C-alpha cells in the first residue's frame, strides 16, 4: 500500500507540485498517472523514486514505512523507477544488462537466485527472448524500451514507477506490455504507477487513475470515473466524448479543441 501525503516538489524557487495527497494505492493494482505535457507527472514520479527533493512535511509511505527516512539500500530494493528518456545504452548484451540490473538492487551482494535462465524466461515473457544476445546499443527504440522493462521487473520491487513505458512501442507490444504489467503487479503484489498519454489504454488496462493539472490532483478514482468529457475539457482543453465501444469498454473520441489549458 502506498500513501502520499501533502507532497510538495520544487525546482529551485519554482514550485511544481504544491501539496498533493493520494492515499491507499493498494498492492496488486496498476495506477495510471495522467495529465497534459508539463503538468508534473515526471516530477511526481521522480519524487516518489527519491530523485527529486520533497518539501518538509511531505510524506511517502510504502506499507506504512516512510520512504524518505529509509536507507539508500532499502529504497533501492523496494522502489524501481524507469525514466521517460532511457539513459544512453551501454555496450552490453541484453541478458547481461538485465543480470546487472538484478544485482543493482543489492549493492555489494549477489542477487539471490537471479541466473541466466531466469533472465531468459523474463525476456521471453516480454516477447524479446530472441534479442538476448544482441547488444543494447544496436537495438531499435522500442526494443530498448522493452529491455528497460525487463531490467525493472527482474528487480521485483514493491513500488514500480514507469514513465511513459509504451511511448516507443507498436500496438501489439503496447497491449502485451500492459497485460504483462497487470499480471506481474497482481501476482507479486506490487504497487505500480504508470504515466500514460493514451487514455484508451488507461481505460482498458488500469485499475485506478490519477489525473493532474498544473501540479494539482484534479481527479482520482476508477479510470472511467476520472476520464470524463468534463475532465478532458478542464484538464486537456479538448471537446471529447467517452462512449462504450461495441464490447462495452469506454473509449475517448476527440471532437475538437476548447482552448489550450495544460
Ligand atoms: N529539472 C528541471 N528543472 C526545472 N524545471 C523542470 C525540470 N524538470 C521539469 N521542469 C518543469 O516542471 C514542470 C513539470 O514537468 P514534468 O516533466 O513533470 O511534466 P510532465 O507532466 O512529465 O510532462 P510530459 O507529459 O511532457 O512528460 C514543467 O513546467 C517543466 O518545465
Ligand atoms: Mg514527463
XYZ file of N, CA, C and O in Angstrom, residues 1-4 22-27 29 208:
48
model
N 0.843 -1.206 0.000
C 0.000 0.000 0.000
C 0.880 1.260 0.000
O 1.828 1.349 0.760
N 0.529 2.190 -0.877
C 1.294 3.443 -0.939
C 0.398 4.604 -0.506
O -0.733 4.735 -0.988
N 0.916 5.411 0.409
C 0.198 6.612 0.847
C 1.087 7.827 0.637
O 2.201 7.871 1.154
N 0.563 8.775 -0.132
C 1.306 10.008 -0.400
C 0.533 11.134 0.284
O -0.657 11.305 0.019
N -2.583 11.495 -2.016
C -3.300 10.323 -2.557
C -3.017 9.188 -1.595
O -1.858 8.828 -1.381
N -4.075 8.632 -1.021
C -3.841 7.581 -0.041
C -4.424 6.265 -0.508
O -5.387 6.232 -1.275
N -3.796 5.210 -0.050
C -4.368 3.864 -0.236
C -4.230 3.288 -1.627
O -5.128 2.573 -2.082
N -3.108 3.565 -2.325
C -2.879 2.858 -3.596
C -2.469 1.433 -3.226
O -1.408 1.195 -2.629
N -3.332 0.485 -3.563
C -3.200 -0.865 -2.996
C -2.188 -1.717 -3.736
O -1.989 -1.566 -4.946
N -1.569 -2.635 -2.983
C -0.682 -3.625 -3.592
C -1.501 -4.468 -4.569
O -2.667 -4.778 -4.317
N -2.299 -3.478 -7.632
C -3.072 -2.667 -8.580
C -2.167 -1.770 -9.430
O -1.111 -1.335 -8.986
N -6.808 1.997 -11.556
C -7.032 3.247 -10.847
C -6.400 4.365 -11.661
O -5.453 4.116 -12.412
